[in-house]
Every structure is written in C-alpha cells, then in structure tokens.
Coordinates of C-alpha atoms (C1' of nucleotides) in Angstrom, one line a residue:
Chain A
M1124 CA 8.8 3.3 5.2
N1125 CA 5.7 5.2 5.9
K1126 CA 2.7 5.0 3.6
V1127 CA -1.0 5.8 4.0
I1128 CA -3.7 5.3 1.5
L1129 CA -7.3 6.7 2.2
M1130 CA -10.4 7.0 0.2
G1131 CA -13.1 9.4 1.4
R1132 CA -14.8 12.7 1.1
L1133 CA -13.8 16.2 1.9
T1134 CA -15.8 17.6 4.8
K1135 CA -15.3 21.2 3.7
D1136 CA -13.7 23.2 0.9
P1137 CA -9.9 22.9 1.3
E1138 CA -8.0 25.9 2.7
M1139 CA -5.0 27.3 0.9
R1140 CA -2.2 29.1 2.9
Y1141 CA 1.4 30.0 2.3
T1142 CA 4.3 29.4 4.6
N1143 CA 5.6 32.6 6.3
T1144 CA 9.4 32.4 5.6
N1145 CA 9.4 30.6 2.2
N1146 CA 6.0 31.3 0.9
I1147 CA 5.5 27.7 0.1
P1148 CA 1.9 26.7 -0.8
V1149 CA 0.1 24.5 1.8
C1150 CA -3.4 23.1 1.3
S1151 CA -5.2 21.5 4.2
F1152 CA -8.6 19.8 4.6
S1153 CA -10.3 17.1 6.5
L1154 CA -11.2 13.7 5.0
A1155 CA -14.1 11.6 6.1
V1156 CA -13.4 7.9 5.7
D1157 CA -16.1 5.3 6.4
R1158 CA -15.1 2.3 8.5
R1159 CA -15.6 -1.2 7.1
F1160 CA -16.2 -3.3 10.3
S1161 CA -18.4 -2.2 13.0
R1162 CA -20.4 -4.0 15.5
Q1163 CA -23.4 -5.8 14.0
N1164 CA -26.5 -3.7 13.4
E1165 CA -24.7 -0.6 14.5
E1166 CA -24.9 2.6 12.5
K1167 CA -22.1 3.5 10.1
Q1168 CA -18.9 4.8 11.7
T1169 CA -16.6 7.4 10.2
D1170 CA -13.2 8.7 10.9
F1171 CA -12.0 12.2 10.1
F1172 CA -8.4 12.8 9.3
P1173 CA -6.5 16.0 8.7
I1174 CA -4.7 16.1 5.4
V1175 CA -2.0 18.4 4.4
A1176 CA -0.6 18.9 0.8
W1177 CA 2.5 20.9 -0.2
N1178 CA 3.7 22.7 -3.3
K1179 CA 2.2 21.5 -6.6
N1180 CA 0.0 19.1 -4.9
A1181 CA -1.3 22.0 -2.7
E1182 CA -2.2 23.9 -5.8
F1183 CA -3.9 20.9 -7.3
C1184 CA -6.0 20.3 -4.2
S1185 CA -7.1 23.8 -3.8
K1186 CA -8.0 24.1 -7.5
Y1187 CA -9.9 20.8 -8.1
L1188 CA -11.3 19.7 -4.7
Q1189 CA -14.4 20.9 -3.0
K1190 CA -16.5 19.8 -0.1
G1191 CA -18.0 16.4 -0.7
K1192 CA -15.7 15.3 -3.4
K1193 CA -14.6 11.7 -3.1
I1194 CA -10.8 11.3 -3.5
V1195 CA -8.0 8.8 -2.9
V1196 CA -5.0 10.2 -1.0
V1197 CA -1.7 8.4 -1.0
G1198 CA 0.9 9.9 1.4
R1199 CA 2.6 9.5 4.7
L1200 CA 1.8 9.9 8.4
Q1201 CA 3.3 12.7 10.4
T1202 CA 3.2 14.1 13.9
R1203 CA 3.4 17.7 14.8
T1204 CA 3.4 19.4 18.2
W1205 CA 2.0 22.8 19.1
D1206 CA 1.5 24.6 22.4
D1207 CA -1.7 26.1 23.4
N1208 CA -2.1 29.5 25.2
E1209 CA -1.8 27.7 28.6
G1210 CA 1.6 26.4 27.4
K1211 CA 0.3 22.9 27.2
R1212 CA 1.9 20.7 24.5
H1213 CA -0.5 19.1 22.0
Y1214 CA 0.4 16.2 19.6
I1215 CA -1.4 16.0 16.3
T1216 CA -1.1 13.2 13.7
E1217 CA -1.6 14.3 10.0
V1218 CA -1.5 12.7 6.6
I1219 CA 0.9 14.4 4.2
A1220 CA -0.7 13.9 0.8
E1221 CA 1.9 12.9 -1.8
E1222 CA -0.6 11.9 -4.5
T1223 CA -4.3 12.8 -5.0
Y1224 CA -6.7 11.0 -7.3
F1225 CA -10.4 11.6 -8.1
A1226 CA -12.4 8.6 -7.1
E1227 CA -15.5 9.4 -9.0
S1228 CA -16.5 11.5 -12.0
K1229 CA -19.4 13.6 -10.8
K1230 CA -20.6 14.6 -14.3
A1231 CA -22.7 12.2 -16.4
E1232 CA -20.7 10.6 -19.1
G1233 CA -20.8 12.5 -22.5
S1234 CA -21.5 15.9 -20.9
Y1235 CA -18.9 18.4 -21.8
N1236 CA -17.0 19.7 -18.9
V1237 CA -14.1 22.0 -18.5
D1238 CA -12.5 19.5 -16.1
D1239 CA -12.1 17.2 -19.0
Y1240 CA -8.9 19.0 -19.9
S1241 CA -7.6 19.2 -16.3
P1242 CA -5.2 16.8 -14.6
M1243 CA -6.9 13.9 -12.9
A1244 CA -4.2 13.4 -10.4
V1245 CA -1.0 15.1 -9.2
S1246 CA 2.0 14.2 -7.1
E1247 CA 5.0 15.7 -5.5
Q1248 CA 7.2 14.4 -8.2
P1249 CA 8.6 16.6 -11.0
S1250 CA 6.6 17.0 -14.1
E1251 CA 8.5 19.4 -16.3
G1252 CA 11.6 18.2 -18.3
F1253 CA 10.9 14.9 -16.8
V1254 CA 13.1 12.0 -18.0
P1255 CA 10.7 9.3 -18.8
I1256 CA 10.7 6.4 -16.4
D1257 CA 8.3 4.3 -18.4
D1258 CA 10.9 3.9 -21.1
D1259 CA 9.6 0.5 -22.1
D1260 CA 10.4 0.0 -25.8
E1261 CA 14.1 1.0 -25.0
L1262 CA 14.6 -1.5 -22.2
P1263 CA 18.1 -3.0 -22.9
F1264 CA 16.9 -6.5 -22.1
Chain B
M1424 CA 4.8 -8.5 3.2
N1425 CA 3.1 -8.4 -0.1
K1426 CA 0.5 -5.6 -0.9
V1427 CA -1.1 -4.3 -4.1
I1428 CA -3.5 -1.5 -4.4
L1429 CA -5.0 -0.7 -7.8
M1430 CA -7.7 1.6 -9.0
G1431 CA -9.1 0.9 -12.5
R1432 CA -12.0 -0.4 -14.6
L1433 CA -13.1 -3.9 -15.5
T1434 CA -12.4 -4.6 -19.1
K1435 CA -15.2 -7.3 -19.1
D1436 CA -17.8 -8.8 -16.9
P1437 CA -16.1 -10.9 -14.3
E1438 CA -16.1 -14.7 -14.7
M1439 CA -17.3 -16.9 -11.9
R1440 CA -15.9 -20.4 -11.5
Y1441 CA -15.7 -23.2 -9.0
T1442 CA -12.6 -25.1 -7.9
N1443 CA -12.8 -28.8 -9.0
T1444 CA -11.9 -30.6 -5.8
N1445 CA -13.3 -28.3 -3.1
N1446 CA -15.9 -26.3 -5.1
I1447 CA -14.5 -23.1 -3.8
P1448 CA -15.8 -19.9 -5.6
V1449 CA -13.2 -18.1 -7.7
C1450 CA -14.0 -14.9 -9.7
S1451 CA -11.6 -13.5 -12.2
F1452 CA -11.5 -10.4 -14.4
S1453 CA -9.0 -7.9 -16.0
L1454 CA -8.5 -4.4 -14.6
A1455 CA -7.5 -1.4 -16.8
V1456 CA -5.2 0.8 -14.8
D1457 CA -4.1 4.2 -16.4
R1458 CA -0.5 5.2 -16.0
R1459 CA 0.3 8.5 -14.4
F1460 CA 3.6 9.4 -15.9
S1461 CA 4.3 9.0 -19.6
R1462 CA 6.5 10.8 -22.1
Q1463 CA 5.4 14.4 -22.8
N1464 CA 2.6 14.8 -25.4
E1465 CA 2.3 11.0 -25.6
E1466 CA -1.1 9.4 -25.6
K1467 CA -2.4 7.9 -22.4
Q1468 CA -0.9 4.5 -21.4
T1469 CA -2.9 1.8 -19.7
D1470 CA -1.8 -1.5 -18.0
F1471 CA -4.1 -4.5 -17.8
F1472 CA -3.8 -6.8 -14.8
P1473 CA -5.5 -10.1 -14.1
I1474 CA -7.4 -10.2 -10.8
V1475 CA -8.5 -13.2 -8.9
A1476 CA -10.9 -13.2 -5.9
W1477 CA -11.7 -16.2 -3.8
N1478 CA -14.6 -17.2 -1.6
K1479 CA -16.9 -14.4 -0.3
N1480 CA -14.9 -11.9 -2.2
A1481 CA -15.5 -13.9 -5.3
E1482 CA -19.3 -13.8 -4.7
F1483 CA -19.2 -10.2 -4.1
C1484 CA -17.3 -9.4 -7.3
S1485 CA -19.5 -11.6 -9.5
K1486 CA -22.6 -10.1 -8.0
Y1487 CA -21.8 -6.4 -8.0
L1488 CA -19.0 -5.8 -10.7
Q1489 CA -19.6 -5.4 -14.5
K1490 CA -17.6 -4.3 -17.4
G1491 CA -16.5 -0.7 -17.2
K1492 CA -17.1 -0.3 -13.4
K1493 CA -14.4 1.6 -11.6
I1494 CA -13.1 0.0 -8.5
V1495 CA -10.3 -0.1 -5.9
V1496 CA -8.7 -3.5 -5.3
V1497 CA -6.5 -4.2 -2.3
G1498 CA -4.7 -7.5 -2.4
R1499 CA -1.4 -9.3 -3.0
L1500 CA 0.7 -10.3 -5.9
Q1501 CA 1.1 -14.0 -6.8
T1502 CA 2.8 -16.0 -9.5
R1503 CA 1.4 -19.1 -11.1
T1504 CA 2.9 -21.5 -13.7
W1505 CA 1.1 -23.5 -16.3
D1506 CA 2.4 -25.6 -19.1
D1507 CA 1.1 -25.2 -22.7
N1508 CA 0.4 -28.0 -25.1
E1509 CA 4.0 -28.0 -26.3
G1510 CA 5.1 -28.6 -22.7
K1511 CA 6.5 -25.1 -22.4
R1512 CA 6.3 -23.6 -18.9
H1513 CA 4.6 -20.2 -18.6
Y1514 CA 4.8 -17.8 -15.7
I1515 CA 1.9 -15.5 -14.9
T1516 CA 1.7 -12.9 -12.3
E1517 CA -1.8 -12.2 -10.9
V1518 CA -3.4 -9.9 -8.2
I1519 CA -5.3 -11.9 -5.5
A1520 CA -8.0 -9.4 -4.5
E1521 CA -8.5 -9.4 -0.7
E1522 CA -10.7 -6.3 -0.5
T1523 CA -12.8 -4.6 -3.3
Y1524 CA -14.3 -1.2 -3.2
F1525 CA -16.5 0.8 -5.5
A1526 CA -14.7 3.9 -6.6
E1527 CA -17.7 5.7 -8.1
S1528 CA -21.3 5.8 -7.6
K1529 CA -22.8 5.4 -11.1
K1530 CA -26.3 6.7 -10.2
A1531 CA -27.0 10.4 -9.6
E1532 CA -27.2 11.4 -6.0
G1533 CA -30.7 11.3 -4.6
S1534 CA -32.1 8.7 -7.0
Y1535 CA -33.4 5.6 -5.2
N1536 CA -31.4 2.6 -6.0
V1537 CA -31.5 -1.0 -4.8
D1538 CA -27.8 -0.9 -4.4
D1539 CA -28.2 1.5 -1.6
Y1540 CA -28.9 -1.5 0.6
S1541 CA -26.1 -3.7 -0.6
P1542 CA -22.6 -4.0 0.7
M1543 CA -20.3 -1.4 -0.7
A1544 CA -17.1 -3.4 -0.1
V1545 CA -16.2 -6.9 0.9
S1546 CA -13.0 -8.7 2.2
E1547 CA -11.8 -12.2 2.8
Q1548 CA -12.1 -11.5 6.5
P1549 CA -14.9 -13.1 8.5
S1550 CA -18.2 -11.3 8.9
E1551 CA -20.6 -13.6 10.9
G1552 CA -20.2 -13.8 14.6
F1553 CA -17.4 -11.4 14.3
V1554 CA -15.9 -10.1 17.5
P1555 CA -15.7 -6.3 17.1
I1556 CA -12.2 -5.1 16.6
D1557 CA -13.2 -1.5 16.8
D1558 CA -14.1 -1.7 20.4
D1559 CA -13.3 1.9 21.1
D1560 CA -15.3 2.8 24.1
E1561 CA -14.1 -0.3 26.0
L1562 CA -10.4 0.5 25.5
P1563 CA -8.8 -0.3 29.0
F1564 CA -6.5 2.7 28.8
Chain C
M701 CA -3.6 4.5 -8.4
N702 CA -1.2 1.7 -8.6
K703 CA 0.9 0.7 -5.6
V704 CA 2.9 -2.4 -4.7
I705 CA 4.8 -3.0 -1.5
L706 CA 6.9 -6.1 -1.2
M707 CA 9.4 -7.4 1.5
G708 CA 11.7 -10.1 0.3
R709 CA 15.3 -11.2 -0.6
L710 CA 17.2 -10.9 -3.8
T711 CA 17.7 -14.2 -5.5
K712 CA 20.9 -12.9 -7.4
D713 CA 22.9 -9.8 -7.6
P714 CA 21.2 -7.0 -9.4
E715 CA 21.9 -6.4 -13.0
M716 CA 22.8 -2.9 -14.2
R717 CA 22.1 -1.8 -17.7
Y718 CA 21.6 1.4 -19.8
T719 CA 18.9 2.3 -22.2
N720 CA 20.1 2.3 -25.8
T721 CA 18.8 5.7 -27.0
N722 CA 18.9 7.8 -23.9
N723 CA 21.5 5.9 -21.8
I724 CA 19.2 5.9 -18.8
P725 CA 20.3 3.5 -16.0
V726 CA 18.1 0.6 -15.4
C727 CA 18.7 -2.0 -12.7
S728 CA 16.7 -5.3 -12.5
F729 CA 16.7 -8.3 -10.1
S730 CA 14.3 -10.9 -8.8
L731 CA 12.7 -10.8 -5.4
A732 CA 11.7 -13.9 -3.4
V733 CA 8.7 -13.1 -1.3
D734 CA 7.4 -15.7 1.1
R735 CA 3.6 -16.4 1.3
R736 CA 1.8 -16.0 4.5
F737 CA -1.1 -18.5 4.2
S738 CA -0.6 -21.9 2.8
R739 CA -2.5 -25.2 3.4
Q740 CA -1.8 -26.5 6.8
N741 CA 1.3 -28.7 7.2
E742 CA 2.4 -27.7 3.7
E743 CA 6.0 -26.6 3.1
K744 CA 6.7 -22.9 2.8
Q745 CA 5.7 -21.3 -0.5
T746 CA 7.5 -18.4 -2.2
D747 CA 6.7 -16.1 -5.1
F748 CA 9.4 -14.6 -7.4
F749 CA 8.8 -11.2 -8.8
P750 CA 10.9 -9.2 -11.4
I751 CA 11.9 -5.8 -10.1
V752 CA 13.0 -2.9 -12.3
A753 CA 14.5 0.3 -11.0
W754 CA 15.3 3.4 -13.1
N755 CA 17.6 6.4 -12.7
K756 CA 18.9 7.3 -9.2
N757 CA 17.1 4.3 -7.8
A758 CA 18.8 2.0 -10.3
E759 CA 22.2 3.3 -9.1
F760 CA 21.2 2.8 -5.5
C761 CA 20.1 -0.8 -6.1
S762 CA 23.1 -1.8 -8.1
K763 CA 25.5 -0.2 -5.5
Y764 CA 23.9 -1.4 -2.2
L765 CA 22.0 -4.6 -3.0
Q766 CA 23.3 -8.1 -3.3
K767 CA 21.9 -11.6 -3.6
G768 CA 20.3 -12.7 -0.3
K769 CA 19.7 -9.1 1.0
K770 CA 16.4 -8.5 2.6
I771 CA 14.6 -5.3 1.3
V772 CA 11.3 -3.6 1.1
V773 CA 10.3 -2.3 -2.3
V774 CA 7.6 0.4 -2.8
G775 CA 6.6 0.8 -6.4
R776 CA 4.0 0.1 -9.1
L777 CA 2.9 -2.8 -11.3
Q778 CA 3.5 -2.6 -15.0
T779 CA 3.0 -4.8 -18.0
R780 CA 5.4 -5.2 -20.9
T781 CA 5.1 -7.2 -24.1
W782 CA 7.8 -8.8 -26.1
D783 CA 7.6 -11.1 -29.1
D784 CA 9.7 -14.3 -29.2
N785 CA 11.6 -15.6 -32.2
E786 CA 8.4 -17.4 -33.4
G787 CA 6.6 -14.1 -33.5
K788 CA 4.5 -15.1 -30.5
R789 CA 3.6 -12.2 -28.2
H790 CA 4.5 -12.6 -24.4
Y791 CA 3.1 -10.5 -21.5
I792 CA 5.2 -9.9 -18.5
T793 CA 4.2 -8.1 -15.3
E794 CA 7.0 -6.3 -13.5
V795 CA 7.2 -4.2 -10.4
I796 CA 8.8 -0.8 -11.0
A797 CA 10.6 0.1 -7.8
E798 CA 10.0 3.7 -6.8
E799 CA 11.6 3.4 -3.2
T800 CA 13.9 0.8 -1.8
Y801 CA 14.6 0.2 1.9
F802 CA 16.9 -2.1 3.7
A803 CA 14.9 -4.5 5.9
E804 CA 17.7 -5.7 8.1
S805 CA 21.1 -4.6 9.2
K806 CA 23.4 -7.6 8.5
K807 CA 26.1 -6.4 10.7
A808 CA 26.0 -6.9 14.5
E809 CA 25.0 -3.7 16.4
G810 CA 28.0 -1.7 17.6
S811 CA 30.4 -3.0 14.9
Y812 CA 31.8 -0.3 12.8
N813 CA 30.7 -0.5 9.2
V814 CA 31.3 1.7 6.2
D815 CA 27.6 1.3 5.5
D816 CA 26.8 3.5 8.4
Y817 CA 27.5 6.4 6.2
S818 CA 25.7 5.3 3.1
P819 CA 22.1 6.0 2.3
M820 CA 19.5 3.7 3.8
A821 CA 16.9 4.2 1.1
V822 CA 16.5 6.1 -2.0
S823 CA 13.5 7.0 -4.3
E824 CA 12.9 8.5 -7.7
Q825 CA 12.1 11.8 -6.1
P826 CA 14.5 14.7 -6.4
S827 CA 17.1 15.2 -3.6
E828 CA 19.3 18.2 -4.7
G829 CA 18.0 21.7 -4.1
F830 CA 14.9 20.1 -2.8
V831 CA 12.4 22.5 -1.2
P832 CA 11.5 21.0 2.2
I833 CA 8.1 19.5 2.4
D834 CA 8.3 18.8 6.1
D835 CA 8.3 22.4 6.8
D836 CA 6.5 21.9 10.1
D837 CA 7.5 24.9 12.2
E838 CA 6.6 27.2 9.5
L839 CA 3.0 25.9 9.1
P840 CA 0.8 29.0 8.7
F841 CA -1.9 27.5 10.8
Chain D
M1323 CA -10.3 2.1 1.9
N1324 CA -7.9 2.9 4.8
K1325 CA -4.4 1.4 4.8
V1326 CA -1.3 2.3 6.7
I1327 CA 2.1 0.6 6.3
L1328 CA 4.9 1.5 8.6
M1329 CA 8.4 0.3 9.2
G1330 CA 10.1 1.3 12.6
R1331 CA 11.2 0.3 16.1
L1332 CA 9.3 -0.1 19.3
T1333 CA 10.2 2.6 21.8
K1334 CA 9.2 0.4 24.7
D1335 CA 8.0 -3.0 25.4
P1336 CA 4.4 -3.4 24.4
E1337 CA 1.7 -3.3 27.0
M1338 CA -1.0 -6.0 27.1
R1339 CA -4.5 -5.3 28.4
Y1340 CA -7.9 -6.8 28.3
T1341 CA -11.2 -5.0 27.5
N1342 CA -13.5 -4.6 30.5
T1343 CA -16.7 -6.0 29.2
N1344 CA -15.7 -8.6 26.7
N1345 CA -12.1 -9.3 27.9
I1346 CA -10.8 -8.9 24.4
P1347 CA -6.9 -8.8 24.3
V1348 CA -5.5 -5.4 23.3
C1349 CA -1.8 -4.7 22.9
S1350 CA -0.4 -1.2 22.5
F1351 CA 3.0 0.3 21.9
S1352 CA 4.7 3.3 20.2
L1353 CA 6.6 3.0 16.9
A1354 CA 9.5 5.2 16.0
V1355 CA 9.6 5.8 12.3
D1356 CA 12.4 7.7 10.6
R1357 CA 11.6 10.3 8.1
R1358 CA 13.1 10.1 4.6
F1359 CA 13.2 13.7 3.6
S1360 CA 14.4 16.4 5.9
R1361 CA 16.0 19.8 5.2
Q1362 CA 19.6 19.5 4.0
N1363 CA 22.2 19.0 6.7
E1364 CA 19.5 18.8 9.3
E1365 CA 19.6 16.0 11.9
K1366 CA 17.5 12.9 11.4
Q1367 CA 13.8 13.3 12.2
T1368 CA 11.5 10.7 13.7
D1369 CA 7.8 10.4 14.1
F1370 CA 6.2 8.4 16.9
F1371 CA 3.0 6.7 16.3
P1372 CA 0.7 5.0 18.7
I1373 CA -0.1 1.4 17.5
V1374 CA -3.0 -0.9 18.8
A1375 CA -3.4 -4.5 18.1
W1376 CA -6.4 -6.7 18.9
N1377 CA -7.2 -10.3 19.5
K1378 CA -4.6 -12.8 18.0
N1379 CA -2.5 -10.1 16.7
A1380 CA -2.4 -8.6 20.2
E1381 CA -1.1 -11.9 21.6
F1382 CA 1.5 -12.1 18.9
C1383 CA 2.8 -8.6 19.6
S1384 CA 3.0 -9.0 23.3
K1385 CA 4.8 -12.3 23.0
Y1386 CA 7.3 -11.5 20.2
L1387 CA 7.9 -7.8 20.3
Q1388 CA 10.2 -5.9 22.6
K1389 CA 11.7 -2.4 22.9
G1390 CA 14.0 -1.7 20.0
K1391 CA 12.7 -4.4 17.7
K1392 CA 12.3 -3.4 14.1
I1393 CA 9.0 -4.4 12.5
V1394 CA 6.6 -3.6 9.6
V1395 CA 3.0 -2.9 10.6
V1396 CA 0.1 -3.0 8.1
G1397 CA -3.1 -1.7 9.3
R1398 CA -5.5 1.2 9.3
L1399 CA -5.8 4.7 10.7
Q1400 CA -8.4 5.4 13.3
T1401 CA -9.5 8.3 15.5
R1402 CA -10.6 8.1 19.1
T1403 CA -11.8 10.8 21.5
W1404 CA -11.5 10.9 25.2
D1405 CA -12.3 13.6 27.8
D1406 CA -9.7 14.7 30.2
N1407 CA -10.5 15.5 33.9
E1408 CA -11.5 19.2 33.1
G1409 CA -14.1 17.8 30.6
K1410 CA -12.0 18.8 27.6
R1411 CA -12.4 16.6 24.5
H1412 CA -9.1 15.2 23.0
Y1413 CA -8.7 13.5 19.6
I1414 CA -6.1 10.9 19.1
T1415 CA -5.2 9.2 15.8
E1416 CA -3.9 5.6 16.2
V1417 CA -2.8 2.9 13.9
I1418 CA -4.8 -0.4 14.2
A1419 CA -2.3 -3.1 13.4
E1420 CA -3.8 -5.8 11.3
E1421 CA -0.6 -7.5 10.2
T1422 CA 2.9 -7.5 11.9
Y1423 CA 6.2 -8.6 10.4
F1424 CA 9.7 -8.8 11.8
A1425 CA 11.9 -6.6 9.7
E1426 CA 15.2 -8.0 10.9
S1427 CA 16.5 -11.1 12.4
K1428 CA 18.4 -10.0 15.5
K1429 CA 20.3 -13.2 15.9
A1430 CA 23.4 -14.1 13.8
E1431 CA 22.6 -16.6 11.2
G1432 CA 23.3 -20.2 12.2
S1433 CA 22.8 -19.7 15.9
Y1434 CA 20.0 -21.7 17.4
N1435 CA 17.2 -19.7 18.7
V1436 CA 13.9 -20.7 20.1
D1437 CA 12.3 -18.0 17.9
D1438 CA 13.2 -20.1 14.8
Y1439 CA 10.2 -22.1 15.5
S1440 CA 7.8 -19.3 16.3
P1441 CA 5.6 -17.5 13.8
M1442 CA 7.2 -14.7 11.7
A1443 CA 4.1 -12.7 11.2
V1444 CA 0.4 -12.8 12.3
S1445 CA -2.8 -11.2 11.2
E1446 CA -6.4 -10.7 12.2
Q1447 CA -7.4 -13.3 9.7
P1448 CA -8.4 -16.7 10.7
S1449 CA -5.8 -19.5 10.8
E1450 CA -7.6 -22.7 12.2
G1451 CA -9.7 -24.7 9.8
F1452 CA -8.8 -22.2 7.3
V1453 CA -10.1 -22.9 3.7
P1454 CA -7.0 -22.5 1.5
I1455 CA -7.0 -19.3 -0.6
D1456 CA -3.9 -20.1 -2.4
D1457 CA -5.6 -23.0 -4.1
D1458 CA -3.4 -22.7 -7.2
D1459 CA -3.3 -26.3 -8.6
E1460 CA -7.1 -26.5 -8.4
L1461 CA -7.8 -23.3 -10.4
P1462 CA -10.6 -24.2 -12.8
F1463 CA -9.0 -22.1 -15.7
Chain E
dT601 C1' 16.0 -19.8 -13.8
dT602 C1' 15.5 -18.6 -7.7
dT603 C1' 16.5 -16.0 -1.7
dT604 C1' 17.1 -17.0 4.0
Chain F
dT1147 C1' -7.7 -10.5 -25.9
dT1148 C1' -9.0 -4.9 -23.2
dT1149 C1' -12.0 -0.3 -19.6
dT1150 C1' -13.9 5.3 -19.5

DNA sequence: TTTT
DNA sequence: TTTT
C-alpha cells in the first residue's frame, strides 16, 4: 500500500508533455503545502512537492489547473533516478496523482461560470461504459 | 490502523456539548460528501456522515465552522451502540475528527478579515510547550 | 474526496452474492479493527465495520480471504438506507473496498505455498490491456 | 493536509540518533514498498523511501523494528535541503512517521514471545495522563 | 451477530 | 433529518 494525500496550491501553471515512445500524456507541476506544526512564533513553513499526472488525469490537470489554484491530490509516492551530465546519479521522489479535486471555488456563488459544467475531479479510473459500482438499490442483501 | 479522510460541507451549524462526568467538550455535526462515480446521466449523489470532535478540536469546530462551510476532516471510524425505548439495540458508525481543515476561503482575496489571524486547522495533538518535531536544521545526519 | 483505510481481521468468511438485475458480483464481510487509545488499564476495544467489495475486487476477496485473515482495506465510506418490516427507515454506513491487501503471510518463510503465485492485492482499476502509468524511463523531462 | 500511508519492509536495521542542541531522539530507516501496477510481464518494481521518526515514535521504532520487518507507516511528507561539499544544494523528500504499526506477526501463533507484552503501535500523540477521547458511554447525546 |  |  502506498497512498499520499496533499492539499495545497500550484506554484506555477502545470506543464503538459507527451511520452516519446507511446505519446502518453503527462502533466507535471509543483504543489506548495503549508506545514501545521512549526516552532512557536516562527514564520509559516511550506513544503514543495513535485506532482506528476498521467493519461486522463494529465489532461484534466492541464485543462483546469493554474498557478495559485488550491487542490487536493490523492495518489502514491514514487522514486525516480536520473543521471546528470557528470554521470552522477540523482534520486527524486515524486507524487503520482491518481485523483485531483478542487479545494475551493474561486468564483462567487451565483455568478455564471463556464466551469460550472466542467468536471470537478478526475481519476485514473475508467469513465466510459463504466459498470456502476454504487449499485445500491440492487444490493442482493 | 484506522483512517478516514473526507471533504464536504456541514449540513447545519455544529452542536457543542459537554460530557456528563468529566465535562469534556464534544462537538458534532453532519457532513455532506458528494460521490464521484454514479450511473451515467444520473443526478448527483451525496452521502451524509456524522462527525464527532473532542477536546481542543471540538472547540475549534464549534468556533469556526458553520452550516455550508466546506472542510476536510481527517480522523478515524468508530462504532457506537445505543438502545431505543423498546430496548432494541442500534449500531451507529461515526467519524471521529482528529484534524479539521478549511477547504475554501469564503472571503475574496485581499479583503481584510478577522479570520486571517485565527487558526486554519486544529488537531487533537498538543500545542502548548510542544517540542518541535520539524527540527530540520538540527538533524544529526 | 472520501477515503478510508483500515487494518483488521475478518470476523467470518466473506459472503459472495450477485446483483439481481445486472448480476454484478458483490462480496461482503465484517472487519474487526482494534482501537489504539483507550482508557488506562481498560481492556482492549474493537470496532466492527461492514465491508463491501464489487466486481473484480469481490472475486478476489471471496477467493483469497477467510475468517481471521488480517488485511488492509483502502476504500470509501458510503451510506445506505433500508426499511424494516414496520416501515421504519434505517441508515447503515459501509466501507466500499477499492483495494485489498494481505497484512501478514500466515505461512512460515521458506515453506512452499500455492499462494506464492496468487495475486497479493487487487483493486477496482483495470488490469488487462492496461497502459502503463509507471512509465518512468520514457518521461519526457 | 499532508498524509502518507505506506506498507513495506525495512531494508536495514533502523538508526537511532539524537539532535545536537536539544538531544531529541530521531530514528531513521529506509522502507521498501512494492509497486502494484507495472508493465505486463515485467519483474516486480520496488520504491525505497527514507523514513524519519521523532521522540517517542523514534524510541519505539529503534526498539521494535529490524531489517526485513513488515510495517505500516502513517505520517507526512517533508522536504529538506542540504549542501554538499561543493556547495551544491540538494533536495530530499522524506516521510515523517507519525504512527507505526506491525503488519505481520513473525512468530507462529501460540509460541511465547516477549513481544507479546510490548506495544503493537505507537504515535506522536500523548499517552500518559491522557484524557480519554473514546469516551463513548458518557456521550451527552 | 464478531477476529487474533 | 441534510450542504453548495
């Protein structure tokens, strides 16, 4: 099991790219997450984490997220290595976003907004032809 | 291990009470949480969960939360039994809130607000005379 | 957002059923989860939660789980209503299992076991023809 | 909000240290966490994450955990910087363990074991003179 | 109605 | 018994 849940703000607009061999969409950005406990009277502390989203979630992120937006990311931790030009190996720990939620509605209530008709969250899970899993009224017990 | 994380809105103002024997503060409310997957073309579905907060977190909730407010609750699931007047036993599953976060800032950005100086989150964990646990620059390795 | 993570033991063998209209597999069982904090010198306290798994996860649970087995369940909380024979409405809160993990290997290490070749975990997410999401070496950055 | 939940095995015995200025106990180790989805027919993939525990949880980890032990860690993600001897700044992402659970009982059932009388889990939260938070029978509603 |  |  490997779960990460973060609430924070994008430090920049997300970057959309595509995988070289399979042209899979990848979206990446950095999330600023405030710490809760710090030394008394100390100024606020913030951690910055690299987030990576794939496939449908990548498209969602690149379309609906911008710098400063407050979101909740549910995903998993992952480690990646890369070698710099001096041949030195670097380890980087990233959060792979599996679900993304808006954590605030920027617009005042009542004001029309094109976003009203857009999805509020997305996940890696299938959405077309999806067999209902919340099949409550048919529960056989 | 027993963890619950919910994002949703209060359906009413929270209720503050005190335990009979030890006068411990308890705050309770109901949280409306929208479902993510439903059958195609079906109307939105929502679950309603009873939330209970104790001690400092109870005081925080009763002070800063109101009907309609969007929050994130981190806590644990718990079961409680009570017997009705016919002597029938009932089982109820509640979420004990251990941490509470605001999930949106109602006020427009830039506008002065007394809340700017109030805590944005609270937990059951101690806060006075608290030995720092984020003691980074002193890490002995 | 709606996440639940529990570690505990099955109180009975799981029950496998099928939905009436769509014949969707549903597996249900009860999970005993020990509490961590109780009053000093008090006996251990345990909560019992109803767990429901659908589709592939239902088949996994009914095949690999038995009474007493220790597992980790990752899922979401859900509420369901049913009316008893006196027409009284009842509310029940269940955990919908989205991922299931074994939390201990019963057999001693080194001993051959048919389970060595069976899945250790399953989720609602697709597994056939699955486009890799851990496509690290192809990352375009 | 910042939550991480990992299940995996220690790659080495944990290392216990003490902070220079305040002599606070810190325990660190590396956790091997298997991935769930990998490309078809590919060999198993594993991520390795640095874990840091403080105070009481540090003492628990150093006392009860060893290389190979399977545990569940609940905590938070944190970033730390350090400068190497060439003055280059490095960023490292660590998991601060707030709660630690055993995920398997190594010994066969029935065999006496000193561990039977030791704590099965520990957290940063206070344990002495602890006002009960599971004060069920006194609930004023 | 409960598991180890 | 429900919120936006």
